[in-house]
């Protein structure tokens, strides 16, 4: 009997919020269809746990005891996180391979791959 493989939680963080602004309506529609199909395959294969886009509005909290609150994140920033997908996979290599198949990469999307700790 083969022992079950251990799986870990990973996050795919989609960086930037303006990478799709130059797309035509047709390109954007195709991308959204491809993105939905990509996510559906991952869900059916038991690799994707959840995923959601994030709004551009929010607050940045910093300083001791959260005393500094500023508007943000800044939508025009390439570093702003526009959404995420939570994965349950065997390791960083598998999570990275999944990220490399994201259809948004062809249009300038940046995908950050990070392991979640317990």
PDB file of C-alpha atoms in Angstrom:
ATOM      1  CA  UNK A   1       0.000   0.000   0.000  1.00  0.00           C
ATOM      2  CA  UNK A   2       1.332   3.441  -0.952  1.00  0.00           C
ATOM      3  CA  UNK A   3       1.119   5.961   1.903  1.00  0.00           C
ATOM      4  CA  UNK A   4      -0.930   9.085   1.177  1.00  0.00           C
ATOM      5  CA  UNK A   5       1.096  12.094   0.120  1.00  0.00           C
ATOM      6  CA  UNK A   6       1.208  15.036   2.435  1.00  0.00           C
ATOM      7  CA  UNK A   7      -0.418  18.161   1.071  1.00  0.00           C
ATOM      8  CA  UNK A   8       0.192  21.757   2.097  1.00  0.00           C
ATOM      9  CA  UNK A   9      -1.664  25.014   1.676  1.00  0.00           C
ATOM     10  CA  UNK A  10      -0.240  27.483  -0.833  1.00  0.00           C
ATOM     11  CA  UNK A  11      -1.500  30.855  -2.008  1.00  0.00           C
ATOM     12  CA  UNK A  12      -1.279  32.220  -5.511  1.00  0.00           C
ATOM     13  CA  UNK A  13      -1.348  35.997  -5.148  1.00  0.00           C
ATOM     14  CA  UNK A  14      -2.211  37.946  -8.282  1.00  0.00           C
ATOM     15  CA  UNK A  15      -0.106  41.109  -8.302  1.00  0.00           C
ATOM     16  CA  UNK A  16      -1.028  44.355  -9.979  1.00  0.00           C
ATOM     17  CA  UNK A  17      -4.449  45.763 -10.662  1.00  0.00           C
ATOM     18  CA  UNK A  18      -3.962  47.481 -14.032  1.00  0.00           C
ATOM     19  CA  UNK A  19      -2.314  44.735 -16.102  1.00  0.00           C
ATOM     20  CA  UNK A  20      -5.541  44.108 -18.056  1.00  0.00           C
ATOM     21  CA  UNK A  21      -6.429  47.737 -18.882  1.00  0.00           C
ATOM     22  CA  UNK A  22      -5.031  47.576 -22.434  1.00  0.00           C
ATOM     23  CA  UNK A  23      -7.078  44.518 -23.407  1.00  0.00           C
ATOM     24  CA  UNK A  24      -9.932  44.806 -25.883  1.00  0.00           C
ATOM     25  CA  UNK A  25     -13.378  43.710 -24.663  1.00  0.00           C
ATOM     26  CA  UNK A  26     -12.980  40.521 -26.717  1.00  0.00           C
ATOM     27  CA  UNK A  27      -9.553  39.757 -25.229  1.00  0.00           C
ATOM     28  CA  UNK A  28     -10.862  40.427 -21.723  1.00  0.00           C
ATOM     29  CA  UNK A  29     -13.866  38.137 -22.278  1.00  0.00           C
ATOM     30  CA  UNK A  30     -11.623  35.345 -23.564  1.00  0.00           C
ATOM     31  CA  UNK A  31      -9.234  35.786 -20.649  1.00  0.00           C
ATOM     32  CA  UNK A  32     -12.065  35.639 -18.114  1.00  0.00           C
ATOM     33  CA  UNK A  33     -13.405  32.460 -19.754  1.00  0.00           C
ATOM     34  CA  UNK A  34      -9.932  30.892 -19.782  1.00  0.00           C
ATOM     35  CA  UNK A  35      -9.355  31.963 -16.158  1.00  0.00           C
ATOM     36  CA  UNK A  36     -12.670  30.405 -15.063  1.00  0.00           C
ATOM     37  CA  UNK A  37     -11.841  27.154 -16.901  1.00  0.00           C
ATOM     38  CA  UNK A  38      -8.345  27.082 -15.320  1.00  0.00           C
ATOM     39  CA  UNK A  39      -9.852  27.522 -11.844  1.00  0.00           C
ATOM     40  CA  UNK A  40     -12.619  24.973 -12.477  1.00  0.00           C
ATOM     41  CA  UNK A  41     -10.058  22.335 -13.538  1.00  0.00           C
ATOM     42  CA  UNK A  42      -8.037  22.961 -10.378  1.00  0.00           C
ATOM     43  CA  UNK A  43     -11.175  22.699  -8.247  1.00  0.00           C
ATOM     44  CA  UNK A  44     -12.271  19.447  -9.905  1.00  0.00           C
ATOM     45  CA  UNK A  45      -8.772  17.991  -9.409  1.00  0.00           C
ATOM     46  CA  UNK A  46      -8.896  18.889  -5.694  1.00  0.00           C
ATOM     47  CA  UNK A  47      -6.007  21.356  -5.990  1.00  0.00           C
ATOM     48  CA  UNK A  48      -7.890  24.666  -5.599  1.00  0.00           C
ATOM     49  CA  UNK A  49      -9.629  25.259  -2.292  1.00  0.00           C
ATOM     50  CA  UNK A  50     -10.925  28.800  -2.877  1.00  0.00           C
ATOM     51  CA  UNK A  51     -10.155  31.997  -4.716  1.00  0.00           C
ATOM     52  CA  UNK A  52     -11.521  35.510  -5.061  1.00  0.00           C
ATOM     53  CA  UNK A  53     -10.712  38.872  -6.591  1.00  0.00           C
ATOM     54  CA  UNK A  54     -10.108  41.747  -4.186  1.00  0.00           C
ATOM     55  CA  UNK A  55     -11.454  45.289  -4.426  1.00  0.00           C
ATOM     56  CA  UNK A  56      -9.045  48.147  -5.091  1.00  0.00           C
ATOM     57  CA  UNK A  57     -10.176  49.985  -1.960  1.00  0.00           C
ATOM     58  CA  UNK A  58      -8.901  49.256   1.515  1.00  0.00           C
ATOM     59  CA  UNK A  59      -6.750  50.517   4.371  1.00  0.00           C
ATOM     60  CA  UNK A  60      -3.110  50.008   5.308  1.00  0.00           C
ATOM     61  CA  UNK A  61      -2.603  49.593   9.044  1.00  0.00           C
ATOM     62  CA  UNK A  62       0.884  49.979  10.522  1.00  0.00           C
ATOM     63  CA  UNK A  63       2.758  51.155  13.566  1.00  0.00           C
ATOM     64  CA  UNK A  64       2.656  49.870  17.088  1.00  0.00           C
ATOM     65  CA  UNK A  65      -0.863  48.804  18.009  1.00  0.00           C
ATOM     66  CA  UNK A  66      -2.100  49.825  14.561  1.00  0.00           C
ATOM     67  CA  UNK A  67      -1.959  53.532  15.261  1.00  0.00           C
ATOM     68  CA  UNK A  68      -1.254  54.509  11.652  1.00  0.00           C
ATOM     69  CA  UNK A  69      -4.083  53.975   9.187  1.00  0.00           C
ATOM     70  CA  UNK A  70      -3.813  55.146   5.581  1.00  0.00           C
ATOM     71  CA  UNK A  71      -5.855  54.722   2.444  1.00  0.00           C
ATOM     72  CA  UNK A  72      -4.599  51.898   0.296  1.00  0.00           C
ATOM     73  CA  UNK A  73      -3.559  49.674  -1.213  1.00  0.00           C
ATOM     74  CA  UNK A  74      -2.925  51.925  -4.155  1.00  0.00           C
ATOM     75  CA  UNK A  75      -4.681  50.562  -7.221  1.00  0.00           C
ATOM     76  CA  UNK A  76      -2.028  51.777  -9.646  1.00  0.00           C
ATOM     77  CA  UNK A  77       0.728  49.891  -7.836  1.00  0.00           C
ATOM     78  CA  UNK A  78       2.287  46.856  -9.504  1.00  0.00           C
ATOM     79  CA  UNK A  79       2.657  45.471  -5.996  1.00  0.00           C
ATOM     80  CA  UNK A  80      -1.041  45.649  -5.075  1.00  0.00           C
ATOM     81  CA  UNK A  81      -2.686  42.250  -4.737  1.00  0.00           C
ATOM     82  CA  UNK A  82      -5.760  41.990  -6.947  1.00  0.00           C
ATOM     83  CA  UNK A  83      -6.881  38.512  -5.897  1.00  0.00           C
ATOM     84  CA  UNK A  84      -5.828  35.075  -4.744  1.00  0.00           C
ATOM     85  CA  UNK A  85      -6.309  31.339  -5.098  1.00  0.00           C
ATOM     86  CA  UNK A  86      -5.723  28.987  -2.182  1.00  0.00           C
ATOM     87  CA  UNK A  87      -4.252  25.644  -3.247  1.00  0.00           C
ATOM     88  CA  UNK A  88      -3.854  22.292  -1.492  1.00  0.00           C
ATOM     89  CA  UNK A  89      -0.875  20.664  -3.225  1.00  0.00           C
ATOM     90  CA  UNK A  90       2.161  18.488  -2.561  1.00  0.00           C
ATOM     91  CA  UNK A  91       4.697  21.306  -2.506  1.00  0.00           C
ATOM     92  CA  UNK A  92       6.189  24.466  -3.949  1.00  0.00           C
ATOM     93  CA  UNK A  93       7.056  22.827  -7.265  1.00  0.00           C
ATOM     94  CA  UNK A  94       3.455  21.759  -7.869  1.00  0.00           C
ATOM     95  CA  UNK A  95       2.100  25.169  -6.819  1.00  0.00           C
ATOM     96  CA  UNK A  96       4.586  26.879  -9.144  1.00  0.00           C
ATOM     97  CA  UNK A  97       3.659  24.597 -12.040  1.00  0.00           C
ATOM     98  CA  UNK A  98      -0.005  25.534 -11.512  1.00  0.00           C
ATOM     99  CA  UNK A  99       0.875  29.246 -11.438  1.00  0.00           C
ATOM    100  CA  UNK A 100       2.844  28.885 -14.679  1.00  0.00           C
ATOM    101  CA  UNK A 101      -0.333  27.676 -16.438  1.00  0.00           C
ATOM    102  CA  UNK A 102      -2.385  30.756 -15.490  1.00  0.00           C
ATOM    103  CA  UNK A 103      -3.871  32.325 -18.641  1.00  0.00           C
ATOM    104  CA  UNK A 104      -3.310  35.878 -17.357  1.00  0.00           C
ATOM    105  CA  UNK A 105       0.468  35.571 -17.573  1.00  0.00           C
ATOM    106  CA  UNK A 106       0.295  36.118 -21.340  1.00  0.00           C
ATOM    107  CA  UNK A 107      -1.220  39.564 -20.655  1.00  0.00           C
ATOM    108  CA  UNK A 108       1.225  40.722 -17.972  1.00  0.00           C
ATOM    109  CA  UNK A 109      -0.300  39.296 -14.790  1.00  0.00           C
ATOM    110  CA  UNK A 110       2.253  38.497 -12.082  1.00  0.00           C
ATOM    111  CA  UNK A 111       1.551  35.471  -9.858  1.00  0.00           C
ATOM    112  CA  UNK A 112       3.329  35.160  -6.518  1.00  0.00           C
ATOM    113  CA  UNK A 113       3.467  31.653  -5.000  1.00  0.00           C
ATOM    114  CA  UNK A 114       3.666  31.411  -1.191  1.00  0.00           C
ATOM    115  CA  UNK A 115       3.271  28.567   1.287  1.00  0.00           C
ATOM    116  CA  UNK A 116       0.880  29.119   4.153  1.00  0.00           C
ATOM    117  CA  UNK A 117       2.125  28.184   7.600  1.00  0.00           C
ATOM    118  CA  UNK A 118       0.095  26.475  10.270  1.00  0.00           C
TER     119      UNK A 118
END
